[in-house]
Amino acid sequence: MNKMPFSKIAVITITAIAVFLPIGLLCWQSFLNAPFFQPEKLYGLDAYRFIFEDPDFKRAFLNSLYISLGMAFISVPLGGLLAFLMVRTNLPGRSWIEPLLLIPVFVSPMILCFGYTVAVGPVGFISIWAENILGSVPWNIYSMVSIVVIAGLSHVPHVYIYSSSALRSLGSDVEEAARVAGAGPLKVAATVSLPMVMPAMLYSGVLVFFLGFQVFGLALVLGDPEGHLVLATYLYKLTNKLGIPSYHLMAAVAMCIVAITVPLVLSQRFLLRNAHKYITLKGKGALQRTLPLGGWRWVAAGAIALWLAVTVVIPIVGIVFRAFVTNWGEGVTFLEAFTLNNFKEVFEQRNLMRGVINTILLGVIGGGLSVICFTFIGLSSHRKNNGWTRLLDYTVMTPRAVPGLLAGLAFLWVFLFFPPLAPFRKTLFSLWLAYSVVWLAYGMRLVSTSLLQVGPELEECARVTGATPGQVSRHVTVPLIKYGLLASWLMIFMIFEREYSTGVYLLGPGTEVIGSLMVSLWGAGSIDIISALSFINILLVSLGMGIALRYGVKLHD
Amino acid sequence: MTELTVQDLHVTLGKNHILKGVSMEIKRGEIVALLGPSGSGKTTLLRSIAGLELPTQGMIRISDQVVYDSADKIEVPVERRSLGFVFQSYALWPHRTVFENVAYGLKLRKVPKEEIRERVQEVLKNLGLGDLGDRFPHQLSGGQQQRVALARSLVYKPQVILLDEPLSNLDAKLREEARIWLRQLIIDLNLSAVCVTHDQAEAMAMADKIVLLKDGMIEQAGTPQQMYGAPDSLFVAEFMGANNTINGLVTDVDGDSASVKGEGWSLRGRLRAPLKAGDRTTAIVRLEKIKLAQTPKENSLRLPLTASLYLGNAWEYVFDLSGTTIRGYGNDFMPPGEQLVDIPAEHLWLF
Ligand SMILES: Nc1ncnc2c1ncn2[C@@H]1O[C@H](COP(=O)(O)OP(=O)(O)O)[C@@H](O)[C@H]1O
Ligand SMILES: [Mg+2]
């Protein structure tokens, strides 16, 4: 029963190559003193020596650390509280708050930050309005503190997702049992409920902490004006700094980021294993009673509304507004400034238009292909447990530790380095491959969640009836998870629409996508076009969310 | 002719040694019940025969094909063993109609479309599912689902059919009808069947032969009469029926009969284990063997009746034998008080 057919071994091997080859190339390059494709190169630690001596690198590292810590301290308590309010209390309007909460997960942070710039930046709509009333703008969106706070607030949903599912799986019965045993409500929260969701909180704490080290778009947009660098933006600016593409330095910075995130990802795995301890202990689950908040429910609703206003409404309204005006400033009214020229420009410029079309193609067709690949990968380890599946486990987990920016860089090099792949470099295939690898862990989670819901007897029964393992997959397993796969396609579509950093280094004629175009346009300061592109991108993501809501696709578990 | 042979089968799941050397044989047309308490390894044995678990040692032969042999490194994949298997949960494919569920095995065997239609219709009709072909599994009752699962495993005419607690999901009344019906069906089709159950009454009603498993080993195998009427061990005696259990001391042994004594009583019984005078013993007697006596006999005791319970078809008497509860059946209500109770010596088994 446990023999691995050749086809499954092949799938696992290909996946492992797709993941480890680019990272291996980065690692190798970081120990060279010249680009890897040049004949004359020496091994050495020059690259590391250079960056460790660079004061900018040190500042970038510290800034990344502040952001990570800030994110953990802001988003974990708020996310946990939000989950508690949403799952366990009679907060008003829970059903329509839920999808709004997830907007920061599905809308690119680049867009949100553009939104902040145009809304609450020094000459933003809201800033001007505040200045008129107060005499001056009481905030500085470009300061390090603002960056940390915005990063923290926009990662609250990540914590919410994990804490709320932990809270949902915790039945009221365990709490009621504690009540019956004589514990008061506070005692119950402190001694039963909290310890049981603790693993999930810790898990999401580690998650936001390493996401902090991967922050790119946010720091690029908000950190630029005052020169706050983080690790990813330091890497991105290295080329400008030295004037020449310095492969070994970029690789060395990339390895530093990976060296920080890999242990965190591994520790998450350990935490998850510990968390399973509680799953066997969980009560009947389904039955949950909500805690009446009394008058406090309006206070709670107000706090959530405020958070939504700051993290979702202000930036999105800002950027959408900006997409329809020529310029903004003192004394300009909306009607005077209203224009559709920004969109006209997008549709007229060939590369922008290609970017829009590519983004859609990549999301719809590429997303579909990715789900097909993820399904094959999922099937290759389905109901198996051996050395190969463990290899696959680690393979799938690894891309989580690699920010999209680095993955894009690594794939660019792979396409440069291997001549047979070179023709694909300037096609969407290169982007699709990089996207699929970057989102491998996410996609595999979606697919394996569906796979795990198939009862093992349904497959075994087909075997006994005379089906080969391949026939079982085709006739039983895949048809049974059909709807799960369609839902995964939708989720991958949204994620691919949102993605911006993976395409940055792969950007070229033919491989433009909205996300990477925005990064490069930001350098040129074309906020008009960026706003229009952002609006189009928001529309695409909203389309995905609309379909998800319409057909009851769960946006998180 | 032997249809299924299992020899010295060992199975390890995870780190647990589940089956520890199981051997059994099933002849053509025979129905064997695999009986045992929960966790004794019945399902594991059935799954190993089907090839769903990989044994570590032993041999399995179906008809004249060796499907597993640890010595010769033979392991025929599940799909080529051509067995029928009915899962405890029925495992009907929810995305297929009843017809498609049943037809799947024939389709895999590349049977022509027309013939598939005929054969599926026929088996559905035989099982009383004639007009349910277009329904989906979730539109069926438990009993109907069970018959679809059966139809699905019968349609490609396997020689041996394996059933894992096929009746356990039916409610009590339906279950008693179903076991008669199922036995008749297997006999009519001249199949060999292994049927897992944890209910000894069901095993006796359905099977020609019972194999009783305990902790992954066969405790005893034999006809229902042997198993019920001549158990080899205390475990079998207790598992196969409802008993009175009396602890005592063997006083003298005479061939296969012996005297046993306790506080204020003495009885004769049959030795079912090698005991000698002075040994402690557990004496077992089936409830239905306890009778009220009119006149004192060799093995009658005068015992206080503590309660009479009405069961509908009989009365159950509860006696007290110096602290041990003795139960028996009778037709009439008896008021509490001293009664003369007969415990036939040939039915009092000493272990
Ligand atoms: N996959 C498994 N891994 C480890 N132990 C198992 C597994 N499946 C079953 N067992 C153990 O094997 C024993 C026998 O199980 P099973 O054959 O299902 O018993 P039965 O069907 O007689 O109730 C049980 O103690 C069970 O806990
Ligand atoms: Mg079982």
Tab-separated table of N, CA and C in Angstrom, chain B residues 164-208:
chain	number	residue	atom	x	y	z
B	164	ASP	N	-17.787	-5.616	6.521
B	164	ASP	CA	-17.358	-5.066	7.805
B	164	ASP	C	-18.557	-4.483	8.540
B	165	GLU	N	-19.020	-5.198	9.534
B	165	GLU	CA	-20.195	-4.791	10.313
B	165	GLU	C	-21.278	-4.219	9.414
B	166	PRO	N	-21.770	-5.012	8.473
B	166	PRO	CA	-22.683	-4.468	7.467
B	166	PRO	C	-24.009	-4.021	8.057
B	167	LEU	N	-24.343	-4.532	9.226
B	167	LEU	CA	-25.672	-4.223	9.757
B	167	LEU	C	-25.626	-3.226	10.904
B	168	SER	N	-24.425	-2.781	11.265
B	168	SER	CA	-24.331	-2.012	12.507
B	168	SER	C	-24.959	-0.633	12.405
B	169	ASN	N	-25.148	-0.120	11.189
B	169	ASN	CA	-25.760	1.202	11.084
B	169	ASN	C	-27.280	1.151	10.948
B	170	LEU	N	-27.837	-0.049	11.018
B	170	LEU	CA	-29.297	-0.157	10.921
B	170	LEU	C	-29.882	-0.191	12.329
B	171	ASP	N	-31.140	0.217	12.444
B	171	ASP	CA	-31.698	0.151	13.797
B	171	ASP	C	-32.118	-1.282	14.128
B	172	ALA	N	-32.276	-1.538	15.429
B	172	ALA	CA	-32.342	-2.906	15.941
B	172	ALA	C	-33.323	-3.805	15.182
B	173	LYS	N	-34.513	-3.299	14.898
B	173	LYS	CA	-35.542	-4.116	14.272
B	173	LYS	C	-35.130	-4.526	12.868
B	174	LEU	N	-34.676	-3.513	12.115
B	174	LEU	CA	-34.259	-3.735	10.742
B	174	LEU	C	-33.102	-4.731	10.693
B	175	ARG	N	-32.250	-4.631	11.703
B	175	ARG	CA	-31.050	-5.458	11.731
B	175	ARG	C	-31.411	-6.933	11.773
B	176	GLU	N	-32.430	-7.273	12.578
B	176	GLU	CA	-32.787	-8.681	12.716
B	176	GLU	C	-33.373	-9.233	11.426
B	177	GLU	N	-34.138	-8.401	10.706
B	177	GLU	CA	-34.655	-8.850	9.409
B	177	GLU	C	-33.513	-8.975	8.421
B	178	ALA	N	-32.608	-7.986	8.456
B	178	ALA	CA	-31.555	-7.924	7.451
B	178	ALA	C	-30.623	-9.108	7.540
B	179	ARG	N	-30.390	-9.617	8.768
B	179	ARG	CA	-29.411	-10.709	8.841
B	179	ARG	C	-29.959	-11.987	8.224
B	180	ILE	N	-31.253	-12.190	8.323
B	180	ILE	CA	-31.860	-13.367	7.684
B	180	ILE	C	-31.746	-13.223	6.176
B	181	TRP	N	-32.095	-12.045	5.715
B	181	TRP	CA	-32.124	-11.737	4.308
B	181	TRP	C	-30.722	-11.838	3.704
B	182	LEU	N	-29.754	-11.311	4.436
B	182	LEU	CA	-28.373	-11.290	3.947
B	182	LEU	C	-27.827	-12.710	3.850
B	183	ARG	N	-28.113	-13.521	4.858
B	183	ARG	CA	-27.619	-14.899	4.833
B	183	ARG	C	-28.215	-15.631	3.630
B	184	GLN	N	-29.504	-15.428	3.402
B	184	GLN	CA	-30.157	-16.124	2.302
B	184	GLN	C	-29.547	-15.698	0.964
B	185	LEU	N	-29.291	-14.410	0.845
B	185	LEU	CA	-28.733	-13.874	-0.397
B	185	LEU	C	-27.371	-14.495	-0.689
B	186	ILE	N	-26.526	-14.577	0.333
B	186	ILE	CA	-25.179	-15.119	0.134
B	186	ILE	C	-25.264	-16.590	-0.256
B	187	ILE	N	-26.184	-17.295	0.373
B	187	ILE	CA	-26.358	-18.713	0.035
B	187	ILE	C	-26.879	-18.853	-1.392
B	188	ASP	N	-27.871	-18.035	-1.740
B	188	ASP	CA	-28.453	-18.119	-3.088
B	188	ASP	C	-27.399	-17.877	-4.160
B	189	LEU	N	-26.494	-16.954	-3.896
B	189	LEU	CA	-25.482	-16.617	-4.903
B	189	LEU	C	-24.281	-17.548	-4.823
B	190	ASN	N	-24.322	-18.482	-3.877
B	190	ASN	CA	-23.230	-19.437	-3.682
B	190	ASN	C	-21.884	-18.721	-3.517
B	191	LEU	N	-21.892	-17.679	-2.665
B	191	LEU	CA	-20.660	-16.930	-2.417
B	191	LEU	C	-20.001	-17.454	-1.142
B	192	SER	N	-18.727	-17.124	-0.997
B	192	SER	CA	-18.081	-17.308	0.290
B	192	SER	C	-18.010	-15.935	0.924
B	193	ALA	N	-18.301	-15.867	2.212
B	193	ALA	CA	-18.360	-14.543	2.828
B	193	ALA	C	-17.649	-14.529	4.171
B	194	VAL	N	-16.979	-13.410	4.441
B	194	VAL	CA	-16.454	-13.151	5.776
B	194	VAL	C	-17.177	-11.915	6.275
B	195	CYS	N	-17.838	-12.075	7.396
B	195	CYS	CA	-18.665	-10.984	7.896
B	195	CYS	C	-18.202	-10.603	9.298
B	196	VAL	N	-17.737	-9.361	9.434
B	196	VAL	CA	-17.284	-8.901	10.747
B	196	VAL	C	-18.481	-8.459	11.568
B	197	THR	N	-18.484	-8.826	12.824
B	197	THR	CA	-19.535	-8.329	13.702
B	197	THR	C	-19.019	-8.360	15.129
B	198	HIS	N	-19.607	-7.526	15.987
B	198	HIS	CA	-19.219	-7.629	17.384
B	198	HIS	C	-20.385	-8.162	18.207
B	199	ASP	N	-21.452	-8.592	17.476
B	199	ASP	CA	-22.666	-9.029	18.143
B	199	ASP	C	-22.756	-10.543	17.997
B	200	GLN	N	-22.663	-11.264	19.126
B	200	GLN	CA	-22.547	-12.710	19.022
B	200	GLN	C	-23.845	-13.327	18.524
B	201	ALA	N	-24.980	-12.688	18.821
B	201	ALA	CA	-26.253	-13.246	18.361
B	201	ALA	C	-26.317	-13.174	16.841
B	202	GLU	N	-25.849	-12.039	16.302
B	202	GLU	CA	-25.836	-11.858	14.859
B	202	GLU	C	-24.908	-12.887	14.221
B	203	ALA	N	-23.755	-13.098	14.825
B	203	ALA	CA	-22.789	-14.053	14.292
B	203	ALA	C	-23.408	-15.447	14.246
B	204	MET	N	-24.079	-15.838	15.310
B	204	MET	CA	-24.637	-17.181	15.354
B	204	MET	C	-25.768	-17.336	14.354
B	205	ALA	N	-26.568	-16.277	14.204
B	205	ALA	CA	-27.701	-16.369	13.286
B	205	ALA	C	-27.242	-16.430	11.832
B	206	MET	N	-26.155	-15.757	11.519
B	206	MET	CA	-25.775	-15.613	10.112
B	206	MET	C	-24.771	-16.628	9.621
B	207	ALA	N	-23.888	-17.104	10.505
B	207	ALA	CA	-22.690	-17.761	10.006
B	207	ALA	C	-22.758	-19.282	10.100
B	208	ASP	N	-21.979	-19.916	9.223
B	208	ASP	CA	-21.773	-21.354	9.332
B	208	ASP	C	-20.648	-21.623	10.313
